[in-house]
Coordinates of C-alpha atoms in Angstrom, one line a residue:
M1 CA 22.0 65.1 6.6
K2 CA 23.1 62.7 9.3
K3 CA 19.5 62.5 10.6
N4 CA 18.4 61.4 7.1
Y5 CA 21.0 58.6 7.1
L6 CA 20.0 57.5 10.6
W7 CA 16.4 57.5 9.5
S8 CA 17.2 55.3 6.4
Y9 CA 19.2 52.9 8.5
S10 CA 16.3 52.7 11.0
L11 CA 13.9 51.8 8.2
V12 CA 16.2 49.1 6.8
A13 CA 16.6 47.6 10.3
L14 CA 12.9 47.7 10.9
F15 CA 12.3 46.0 7.5
L16 CA 14.8 43.2 8.3
L17 CA 13.3 42.7 11.8
C18 CA 9.8 42.3 10.2
I19 CA 11.2 39.6 7.8
A20 CA 12.7 37.7 10.8
C21 CA 9.5 38.0 12.8
N22 CA 7.4 36.6 9.9
S23 CA 9.9 33.9 8.7
E24 CA 7.3 31.2 9.2
D25 CA 5.2 32.8 6.3
V26 CA 8.1 32.8 3.8
N27 CA 7.9 30.1 1.1
F28 CA 11.1 28.6 -0.2
E29 CA 11.2 27.0 -3.6
F30 CA 12.9 23.6 -3.2
N31 CA 15.2 22.1 -5.9
E32 CA 13.1 19.9 -8.2
K33 CA 15.5 17.0 -7.8
S34 CA 15.2 16.8 -4.1
S35 CA 11.4 17.2 -3.9
A36 CA 10.6 14.4 -6.5
Q37 CA 8.4 11.5 -5.4
Q38 CA 10.2 8.2 -5.5
T39 CA 7.9 5.1 -5.4
T40 CA 10.4 2.9 -7.2
C41 CA 10.2 -0.5 -8.9
E42 CA 12.0 -3.6 -7.6
D43 CA 15.4 -3.3 -5.9
A44 CA 17.8 -0.4 -6.3
K45 CA 21.2 -0.8 -7.9
I46 CA 23.9 0.5 -5.6
V47 CA 27.6 0.9 -6.5
T48 CA 30.5 2.3 -4.5
L49 CA 31.5 5.9 -4.9
I50 CA 35.3 5.4 -5.2
A51 CA 37.5 8.5 -4.5
G52 CA 41.1 8.7 -5.6
Q53 CA 40.9 5.2 -7.2
H54 CA 40.9 3.3 -3.9
I55 CA 38.9 5.2 -1.2
D56 CA 35.4 4.2 -0.3
A57 CA 33.7 7.6 -0.1
G58 CA 30.0 6.6 -0.3
T59 CA 27.5 5.1 -2.8
V60 CA 25.6 5.9 -5.9
T61 CA 22.1 4.5 -5.9
V62 CA 20.0 4.1 -9.0
T63 CA 16.3 3.3 -9.1
N64 CA 13.3 3.9 -11.4
D65 CA 9.5 4.1 -11.2
E66 CA 7.2 4.0 -14.2
E67 CA 8.2 7.4 -15.4
N68 CA 11.6 8.5 -14.1
L69 CA 15.1 7.3 -13.3
Y70 CA 16.6 8.5 -10.0
V71 CA 20.4 8.7 -9.4
T72 CA 21.4 9.6 -5.9
Y73 CA 24.9 10.2 -4.5
Q74 CA 25.6 9.5 -0.8
T75 CA 28.9 10.1 1.0
N76 CA 30.0 8.5 4.2
D77 CA 32.3 9.3 7.2
D78 CA 33.9 12.8 6.8
W79 CA 33.4 13.0 3.0
S80 CA 31.1 15.6 1.4
I81 CA 30.3 16.5 -2.2
S82 CA 31.1 19.8 -3.8
E83 CA 30.4 18.9 -7.5
T84 CA 28.5 16.2 -9.4
H85 CA 28.5 15.4 -13.1
L86 CA 26.3 12.7 -14.6
Y87 CA 26.0 11.0 -17.9
V88 CA 23.1 8.6 -18.6
G89 CA 22.6 7.0 -22.0
P90 CA 24.2 4.8 -24.7
E91 CA 27.8 3.8 -24.0
E92 CA 29.0 4.9 -27.4
D93 CA 27.7 8.5 -26.8
I94 CA 29.7 9.1 -23.6
P95 CA 31.5 12.4 -24.0
Q96 CA 35.2 11.5 -24.1
T97 CA 38.5 12.3 -25.8
R98 CA 39.9 10.3 -28.7
S99 CA 42.3 8.7 -26.3
G100 CA 39.4 7.4 -24.2
N101 CA 39.3 9.9 -21.3
P102 CA 35.9 11.1 -20.0
K103 CA 35.1 14.8 -20.8
I104 CA 33.4 15.5 -17.4
G105 CA 32.5 19.1 -18.3
H106 CA 30.4 17.9 -21.3
F107 CA 28.2 15.6 -19.2
P108 CA 24.5 16.8 -19.5
Y109 CA 23.7 16.7 -15.8
H110 CA 25.6 18.5 -13.0
G111 CA 25.1 19.8 -9.5
D112 CA 26.8 20.9 -6.3
N113 CA 25.4 18.6 -3.7
N114 CA 23.9 15.1 -3.3
D115 CA 20.3 15.9 -4.4
P116 CA 19.0 13.0 -6.6
F117 CA 18.9 13.5 -10.4
V118 CA 15.6 12.8 -12.0
I119 CA 15.6 11.8 -15.6
P120 CA 12.6 10.8 -17.8
L121 CA 12.6 7.1 -18.8
S122 CA 11.1 8.1 -22.1
D123 CA 14.6 9.5 -23.1
L124 CA 16.3 6.2 -22.4
N125 CA 16.6 2.7 -23.9
D126 CA 15.8 -0.4 -21.9
C127 CA 19.5 -0.7 -20.9
F128 CA 22.2 2.1 -20.8
V129 CA 25.3 3.1 -18.9
I130 CA 25.7 5.6 -16.1
V131 CA 28.8 7.6 -15.5
A132 CA 28.4 9.2 -12.1
H133 CA 31.3 11.6 -11.3
A134 CA 31.8 13.8 -8.2
V135 CA 34.3 16.0 -6.5
V136 CA 34.5 14.9 -2.8
N137 CA 36.2 16.6 0.1
K138 CA 37.2 15.2 3.4
I139 CA 36.3 17.7 6.1
V140 CA 37.9 17.6 9.6
D141 CA 37.0 20.2 12.2
G142 CA 35.3 22.3 9.6
E143 CA 38.4 22.3 7.2
I144 CA 39.0 20.6 3.9
K145 CA 41.9 18.2 4.5
Q146 CA 41.6 16.2 1.2
S147 CA 40.0 16.7 -2.1
E148 CA 39.5 13.8 -4.7
T149 CA 37.8 12.9 -7.9
A150 CA 35.3 10.1 -7.4
F151 CA 33.2 7.8 -9.6
G152 CA 30.4 5.4 -9.1
C153 CA 32.2 2.3 -10.0
G154 CA 30.8 -0.8 -11.6
D155 CA 32.6 -3.3 -13.9
K156 CA 33.4 -0.8 -16.7
E157 CA 36.5 1.5 -17.0
F158 CA 37.6 4.2 -19.5
S159 CA 40.4 3.1 -21.9
G160 CA 42.4 6.3 -21.5
K161 CA 45.2 7.1 -19.1
R162 CA 42.9 9.2 -16.9
W163 CA 41.2 7.2 -14.2
G164 CA 37.4 6.7 -14.4
C165 CA 34.8 4.0 -14.1
Y166 CA 31.1 3.5 -14.7
F167 CA 28.3 0.9 -14.9
E168 CA 25.3 -0.4 -16.8
Y169 CA 21.7 -0.2 -15.7
C170 CA 18.5 -1.7 -17.1
K171 CA 15.0 -0.4 -16.4
K172 CA 13.3 -2.3 -13.6
D173 CA 9.9 -3.9 -14.0
C174 CA 7.2 -1.9 -12.3
E175 CA 4.4 -4.4 -12.6
V176 CA 2.8 -4.9 -9.2
E177 CA 1.8 -8.4 -8.2
K178 CA -2.0 -8.4 -8.1
E179 CA -4.2 -9.8 -5.3
C180 CA -6.2 -12.5 -7.0
V181 CA -8.8 -15.0 -5.8
D182 CA -11.0 -17.8 -7.3
A183 CA -14.5 -17.1 -8.5
K184 CA -17.0 -19.9 -9.1
G185 CA -20.6 -20.1 -10.4
L186 CA -23.7 -21.6 -8.8
F187 CA -26.5 -22.6 -11.2
Y188 CA -29.6 -23.8 -9.2
K189 CA -29.3 -25.4 -5.8
P190 CA -31.3 -28.6 -6.5
L191 CA -29.2 -29.2 -9.6
S192 CA -25.9 -28.0 -8.1
L193 CA -23.6 -30.3 -6.1
C194 CA -21.0 -28.9 -3.6
F195 CA -17.5 -30.2 -4.2
S196 CA -17.3 -31.3 -0.6
E197 CA -20.2 -33.7 -1.2
G198 CA -18.1 -35.3 -3.9
G199 CA -15.2 -35.8 -1.4
F200 CA -13.1 -32.8 -2.4
S201 CA -11.6 -30.2 0.0
E202 CA -12.0 -27.2 -2.4
W203 CA -15.1 -25.0 -2.3
G204 CA -17.3 -24.7 -5.4
W205 CA -20.1 -26.6 -7.3
T206 CA -20.6 -28.8 -10.2
N207 CA -23.8 -27.8 -11.9
L208 CA -26.2 -30.0 -13.9
I209 CA -27.3 -27.8 -16.8
K210 CA -30.5 -28.9 -18.5
F211 CA -31.3 -27.4 -21.9
I212 CA -35.1 -27.6 -21.3
I213 CA -34.9 -25.6 -18.0
L214 CA -33.0 -22.8 -19.6
D215 CA -35.1 -22.9 -22.8
E216 CA -38.4 -22.6 -20.8
Y217 CA -36.9 -19.8 -18.6
Q218 CA -35.9 -17.8 -21.6
N219 CA -39.3 -18.2 -23.3
N220 CA -41.3 -17.4 -20.1
N221 CA -39.2 -14.5 -19.0
G222 CA -37.9 -13.0 -22.2
K223 CA -34.3 -12.9 -20.9
N224 CA -31.3 -15.2 -20.3
W225 CA -30.5 -17.0 -17.1
Q226 CA -27.9 -15.2 -14.9
M227 CA -25.8 -17.6 -12.9
P228 CA -24.3 -15.9 -9.8
L229 CA -20.5 -15.7 -9.7
Y230 CA -19.1 -15.8 -6.2
I231 CA -15.8 -15.4 -4.4
N232 CA -15.2 -17.1 -1.0
E233 CA -13.8 -15.2 2.0
E234 CA -15.3 -17.4 4.8
G235 CA -13.6 -20.7 4.4
E236 CA -14.7 -23.8 2.5
Q237 CA -18.5 -23.5 3.1
C238 CA -20.6 -24.2 0.0
T239 CA -23.7 -22.1 0.9
E240 CA -24.0 -19.0 -1.2
Q241 CA -24.8 -17.0 2.0
D242 CA -21.1 -17.4 3.0
K243 CA -19.9 -15.9 -0.4
I244 CA -19.6 -12.5 -2.0
Q245 CA -21.2 -12.1 -5.4
I246 CA -19.1 -10.1 -7.8
G247 CA -20.9 -10.8 -11.0
Y248 CA -22.7 -13.5 -12.9
I249 CA -22.5 -15.8 -15.9
E250 CA -25.2 -15.2 -18.5
L251 CA -26.4 -18.5 -20.0
N252 CA -28.2 -18.6 -23.3
V253 CA -29.4 -21.8 -25.0
F254 CA -30.3 -22.1 -28.7
Y255 CA -30.4 -24.5 -31.6
D256 CA -27.2 -24.0 -33.5
A257 CA -27.8 -24.1 -37.2
D258 CA -24.0 -24.1 -37.8
N259 CA -23.6 -27.3 -35.8
N260 CA -26.3 -29.7 -37.1
N261 CA -29.0 -27.8 -35.2
L262 CA -27.7 -29.2 -31.9
P263 CA -28.9 -27.6 -28.7
S264 CA -26.1 -25.3 -27.7
L265 CA -25.1 -23.0 -24.9
S266 CA -23.3 -19.7 -24.9
A267 CA -22.0 -18.3 -21.6
E268 CA -20.6 -14.9 -20.8
Y269 CA -18.7 -13.9 -17.6
I270 CA -19.7 -10.4 -16.5
L271 CA -18.3 -8.8 -13.4
T272 CA -20.5 -6.2 -11.7
D273 CA -18.0 -5.4 -8.9
S274 CA -15.7 -2.7 -10.2
S275 CA -13.0 -3.5 -7.6
Y276 CA -12.2 -6.8 -9.5
E277 CA -11.2 -7.7 -13.1
L278 CA -11.0 -11.0 -14.9
S279 CA -7.5 -12.5 -15.1
E280 CA -8.3 -16.0 -16.1
V281 CA -11.4 -18.0 -17.2
S282 CA -11.9 -21.8 -17.4
F283 CA -14.8 -24.2 -17.4
Y284 CA -15.5 -27.9 -17.5
F285 CA -18.4 -29.2 -19.6
G286 CA -19.2 -32.9 -19.8
F287 CA -21.4 -35.9 -18.9
D288 CA -19.5 -36.8 -15.8
K289 CA -19.9 -34.6 -12.7
Y290 CA -16.1 -33.9 -12.7
P291 CA -13.3 -34.0 -15.1
T292 CA -10.5 -36.5 -14.8
D293 CA -6.8 -35.9 -14.3
S294 CA -3.9 -37.5 -16.2
E295 CA -4.3 -40.7 -14.1
G296 CA -8.0 -41.0 -14.7
N297 CA -9.1 -39.8 -11.3
F298 CA -11.9 -37.3 -10.8
T299 CA -10.6 -33.8 -9.9
T300 CA -11.9 -30.2 -9.4
S301 CA -8.6 -28.6 -10.5
P302 CA -9.1 -26.1 -13.3
E303 CA -5.9 -27.5 -14.9
Y304 CA -8.1 -30.3 -16.3
Y305 CA -11.1 -28.3 -17.4
T306 CA -12.4 -28.3 -21.0
Y307 CA -11.4 -24.7 -21.8
K308 CA -9.0 -22.2 -20.4
V309 CA -7.8 -18.7 -21.3
D310 CA -5.6 -16.4 -19.3
N311 CA -3.9 -13.0 -19.5
L312 CA -7.3 -11.2 -19.4
D313 CA -7.7 -7.7 -18.0
G314 CA -11.4 -6.8 -18.5
N315 CA -14.7 -7.2 -16.7
D316 CA -16.4 -9.5 -19.2
F317 CA -15.5 -12.5 -21.3
K318 CA -17.7 -14.6 -23.7
L319 CA -16.9 -18.4 -23.9
P320 CA -17.0 -20.2 -27.2
T321 CA -20.3 -21.9 -28.0
I322 CA -20.8 -25.2 -26.2
A323 CA -22.8 -27.9 -28.0
F324 CA -24.9 -30.5 -26.1
D325 CA -24.5 -34.0 -27.5
K326 CA -28.3 -34.6 -27.8
E327 CA -28.0 -38.4 -28.5
K328 CA -25.5 -39.2 -25.8
L329 CA -26.4 -36.7 -23.1
G330 CA -30.0 -36.1 -23.6
A331 CA -29.4 -32.4 -23.9
Y332 CA -27.9 -32.0 -20.4
S333 CA -24.3 -31.7 -19.1
Y334 CA -22.4 -30.9 -16.0
F335 CA -20.9 -27.4 -16.0
I336 CA -18.2 -26.1 -13.7
P337 CA -17.3 -22.5 -14.4
H338 CA -14.2 -21.0 -12.8
A339 CA -12.5 -17.6 -13.0
K340 CA -9.4 -16.0 -11.5
V341 CA -10.3 -12.4 -10.5
C342 CA -7.9 -9.8 -9.3
K343 CA -8.2 -6.5 -7.4
T344 CA -8.0 -3.6 -9.7
T345 CA -5.4 -0.9 -9.2
M346 CA -7.0 2.5 -8.8

């Protein structure tokens, strides 16, 4: 009988030894709160974790990304956390007694360490309150010397006799500032004049658009003229070889029956480079080579262009129909197309 016991003990010992030898192959399931990804928006809100009404025992940090809210407790010095209780939501729904004392045990979130709490933003309003409670212990030489109730304290306190404080938080804006550049169109070199030739420091072109040239091109080729749309990454040079084409402006001329049969132009911005999207579109159209500013001086600034629209987010945009003044202009005008294009977020 003793031999059987010894044999059983030997098997158990051998089994435990095998587990120890292969511990590198054992997979542990981590707490969901501690393994969450936190690419947060804007700056975090940090409040002091006050223990026993007057002791600075650490911090409570609140952040959010586009989907979740993160609440993280952090102690300092010799303090450690043994319990956490958390309420997040409307102020009027905080679990509390009639006399205004918090009912900690009724808080919806709780834990026993400082792992971050992860709460879906879809469950929350734009602004709400956070009551972050903890039990903290001061440990010296491995022994608990002091135990206190702690709260993440902001500018709000409970009305009851029992001590407690909390704070408000509003969701942070997660919009990432986009990387945007100017894009400009070049019509046809003999009829396009570089800005620098007009005495301006900016790069780009003013383009003499002749109705007859576009009309003949459409009739002979059975398609509309495509005016290259460039961005500039090599300085202020005005040669298209120094530019990167990201799309084109499709020009179509016709006689507009709705506007006294005047020769008219339609133009559509089309991006062919999927790494960019349109953010803003503007153009100048007139008899002079350049528009004038508020003081009557010629300028290349899009602020003074004939037409402007912003807050775009696509890869194409059609301008309103532009009419040539046939009597005054002889069916030609200068055209300066401009766009602000931004890197797309993949």
